mmCIF file of C-alpha atoms in Angstrom:
data_model
loop_
_atom_site.group_PDB
_atom_site.id
_atom_site.type_symbol
_atom_site.label_atom_id
_atom_site.label_comp_id
_atom_site.label_asym_id
_atom_site.label_seq_id
_atom_site.Cartn_x
_atom_site.Cartn_y
_atom_site.Cartn_z
ATOM 1 C CA MET A 1 0.022 -0.044 0.015
ATOM 2 C CA PRO A 2 1.398 3.373 -0.965
ATOM 3 C CA LEU A 3 2.223 5.987 1.730
ATOM 4 C CA ALA A 4 -0.334 8.422 0.179
ATOM 5 C CA TYR A 5 -3.204 5.757 0.571
ATOM 6 C CA VAL A 6 -2.248 5.213 4.203
ATOM 7 C CA GLU A 7 -2.302 8.980 4.694
ATOM 8 C CA LYS A 8 -5.851 9.219 3.259
ATOM 9 C CA ILE A 9 -6.963 6.386 5.648
ATOM 10 C CA MET A 10 -5.341 8.111 8.534
ATOM 11 C CA ASP A 11 -7.036 11.358 7.664
ATOM 12 C CA GLU A 12 -10.368 9.581 7.753
ATOM 13 C CA ILE A 13 -10.068 7.669 10.895
ATOM 14 C CA THR A 14 -8.592 10.519 12.795
ATOM 15 C CA SER A 15 -11.364 12.847 11.835
ATOM 16 C CA GLU A 16 -13.667 14.160 14.566
ATOM 17 C CA LYS A 17 -16.706 12.687 12.676
ATOM 18 C CA PHE A 18 -15.136 9.298 12.578
ATOM 19 C CA ARG A 19 -13.937 9.404 16.262
ATOM 20 C CA LYS A 20 -17.385 10.387 17.485
ATOM 21 C CA ARG A 21 -18.741 7.048 16.163
ATOM 22 C CA HIS A 22 -15.715 4.729 16.336
ATOM 23 C CA SER A 23 -12.837 3.965 18.621
ATOM 24 C CA ILE A 24 -9.623 2.245 17.335
ATOM 25 C CA GLU A 25 -7.319 0.643 19.924
ATOM 26 C CA PHE A 26 -5.262 -1.611 17.534
ATOM 27 C CA MET A 27 -4.173 -1.470 13.890
ATOM 28 C CA SER A 28 -2.813 -4.512 12.119
ATOM 29 C CA ILE A 29 -0.295 -3.895 9.311
ATOM 30 C CA SER A 30 -0.122 -6.632 6.652
ATOM 31 C CA GLN A 31 -2.134 -9.499 7.849
ATOM 32 C CA ASN A 32 -1.223 -11.482 4.752
ATOM 33 C CA GLY A 33 2.249 -11.164 3.272
ATOM 34 C CA GLU A 34 5.502 -9.616 4.594
ATOM 35 C CA ALA A 35 4.887 -6.056 5.702
ATOM 36 C CA LEU A 36 8.588 -5.256 5.630
ATOM 37 C CA LEU A 37 8.819 -5.787 1.852
ATOM 38 C CA ASN A 38 7.003 -2.402 1.487
ATOM 39 C CA LYS A 39 9.689 0.152 0.855
ATOM 40 C CA ASP A 40 7.553 2.779 2.537
ATOM 41 C CA MET A 41 6.972 0.792 5.807
ATOM 42 C CA LEU A 42 9.007 2.975 8.116
ATOM 43 C CA PRO A 43 7.384 6.188 6.681
ATOM 44 C CA ILE A 44 3.934 4.523 7.050
ATOM 45 C CA LEU A 45 4.582 3.551 10.702
ATOM 46 C CA ARG A 46 5.816 6.909 11.527
ATOM 47 C CA LEU A 47 2.790 8.490 9.875
ATOM 48 C CA VAL A 48 0.440 6.275 11.956
ATOM 49 C CA LYS A 49 2.240 6.938 15.141
ATOM 50 C CA GLY A 50 2.298 10.838 14.371
ATOM 51 C CA MET A 51 -1.372 10.943 13.575
ATOM 52 C CA ALA A 52 -2.673 8.580 16.214
ATOM 53 C CA PRO A 53 -0.113 7.751 18.878
ATOM 54 C CA GLU A 54 -2.907 6.121 20.983
ATOM 55 C CA ILE A 55 -3.305 3.415 18.372
ATOM 56 C CA LYS A 56 -1.302 0.188 19.190
ATOM 57 C CA VAL A 57 0.213 -1.078 15.877
ATOM 58 C CA ARG A 58 0.612 -4.854 15.203
ATOM 59 C CA ILE A 59 2.857 -5.863 12.466
ATOM 60 C CA PHE A 60 2.744 -9.329 10.773
ATOM 61 C CA THR A 61 6.135 -10.678 9.758
ATOM 62 C CA ASN A 62 7.957 -13.835 9.152
ATOM 63 C CA PHE A 63 11.172 -12.024 10.310
ATOM 64 C CA SER A 64 12.999 -12.662 7.027
ATOM 65 C CA HIS A 65 13.316 -8.930 6.454
ATOM 66 C CA LEU A 66 13.449 -7.677 10.074
ATOM 67 C CA THR A 67 17.140 -6.887 10.264
ATOM 68 C CA LYS A 68 18.790 -5.879 13.639
ATOM 69 C CA ASP A 69 18.910 -2.209 12.323
ATOM 70 C CA LYS A 70 15.227 -2.201 11.390
ATOM 71 C CA ALA A 71 14.251 -3.702 14.682
ATOM 72 C CA GLN A 72 16.323 -1.020 16.551
ATOM 73 C CA ILE A 73 14.484 1.700 14.659
ATOM 74 C CA LEU A 74 11.016 0.110 15.109
ATOM 75 C CA LEU A 75 11.467 -0.616 18.744
ATOM 76 C CA GLY A 76 13.469 2.460 19.495
ATOM 77 C CA GLU A 77 10.936 4.862 18.045
ATOM 78 C CA GLY A 78 8.053 2.905 19.594
ATOM 79 C CA LEU A 79 6.467 2.261 16.247
ATOM 80 C CA ILE A 80 5.396 -1.212 16.995
ATOM 81 C CA TYR A 81 3.288 -2.362 19.871
ATOM 82 C CA GLU A 82 3.297 -6.056 18.900
ATOM 83 C CA PHE A 83 4.894 -8.371 16.331
ATOM 84 C CA ASN A 84 2.819 -11.269 14.996
ATOM 85 C CA CYS A 85 5.042 -13.983 13.572
ATOM 86 C CA ASN A 86 4.407 -16.565 10.928
ATOM 87 C CA ILE A 87 7.075 -19.145 10.332
ATOM 88 C CA ASP A 88 5.705 -21.795 8.076
ATOM 89 C CA GLY A 89 8.140 -24.649 8.570
ATOM 90 C CA HIS A 90 10.200 -26.340 11.244
ATOM 91 C CA THR A 91 13.081 -27.514 9.282
ATOM 92 C CA ASP A 92 15.428 -25.701 6.855
ATOM 93 C CA SER A 93 13.949 -27.657 3.973
ATOM 94 C CA SER A 94 10.297 -27.500 4.935
ATOM 95 C CA TYR A 95 10.606 -23.727 5.447
ATOM 96 C CA PHE A 96 12.447 -23.201 2.209
ATOM 97 C CA ASN A 97 9.867 -25.308 0.392
ATOM 98 C CA THR A 98 6.986 -23.153 1.818
ATOM 99 C CA LYS A 99 8.436 -19.712 1.795
ATOM 100 C CA LYS A 100 11.583 -19.852 -0.474
ATOM 101 C CA LEU A 101 13.443 -18.353 2.521
ATOM 102 C CA ASP A 102 16.403 -19.323 4.674
ATOM 103 C CA LEU A 103 15.178 -20.476 8.183
ATOM 104 C CA LYS A 104 18.541 -19.665 9.714
ATOM 105 C CA THR A 105 18.453 -16.036 8.590
ATOM 106 C CA THR A 106 14.852 -15.775 9.943
ATOM 107 C CA LYS A 107 15.922 -17.315 13.247
ATOM 108 C CA GLN A 108 18.714 -14.977 13.600
ATOM 109 C CA ASN A 109 16.587 -11.931 12.822
ATOM 110 C CA LEU A 110 14.015 -13.092 15.382
ATOM 111 C CA LEU A 111 16.721 -13.434 18.029
ATOM 112 C CA ASP A 112 18.299 -10.009 17.205
#
C-alpha cells in the first residue's frame, strides 16, 4: 500500500466525525504477506504514530526482512506495539519449500 493511501485512511480515521462513532485501539499492518517488503513501511509507521499515537500497531512478519537495524528503529521509536509472527516450517527444507526463505536467517533476525 502506498504511503499516500495510508495518509488518506489516517485522515479519515482521525477525523472528528469518525472518532465520534468509532474507537480504534489496535491497527494491524499486513495481515497477509510480509509487511517489511513495503519500501515505505517505516514512513507508514511513523505517519500512523504521528497522527494517532494512541493506536497500538501490530505488524505481521516472518522475520525474514526484520534486520537488527530495522528492529532497533521500530522498537527505539516505539512504532510497533506487537509483532505477530508466521514461520511456516520447522526444518530448513520445509521452511524453504514453503516460503523460499532461509530459516537460519529468519531465526537470527528473530533473536536479534
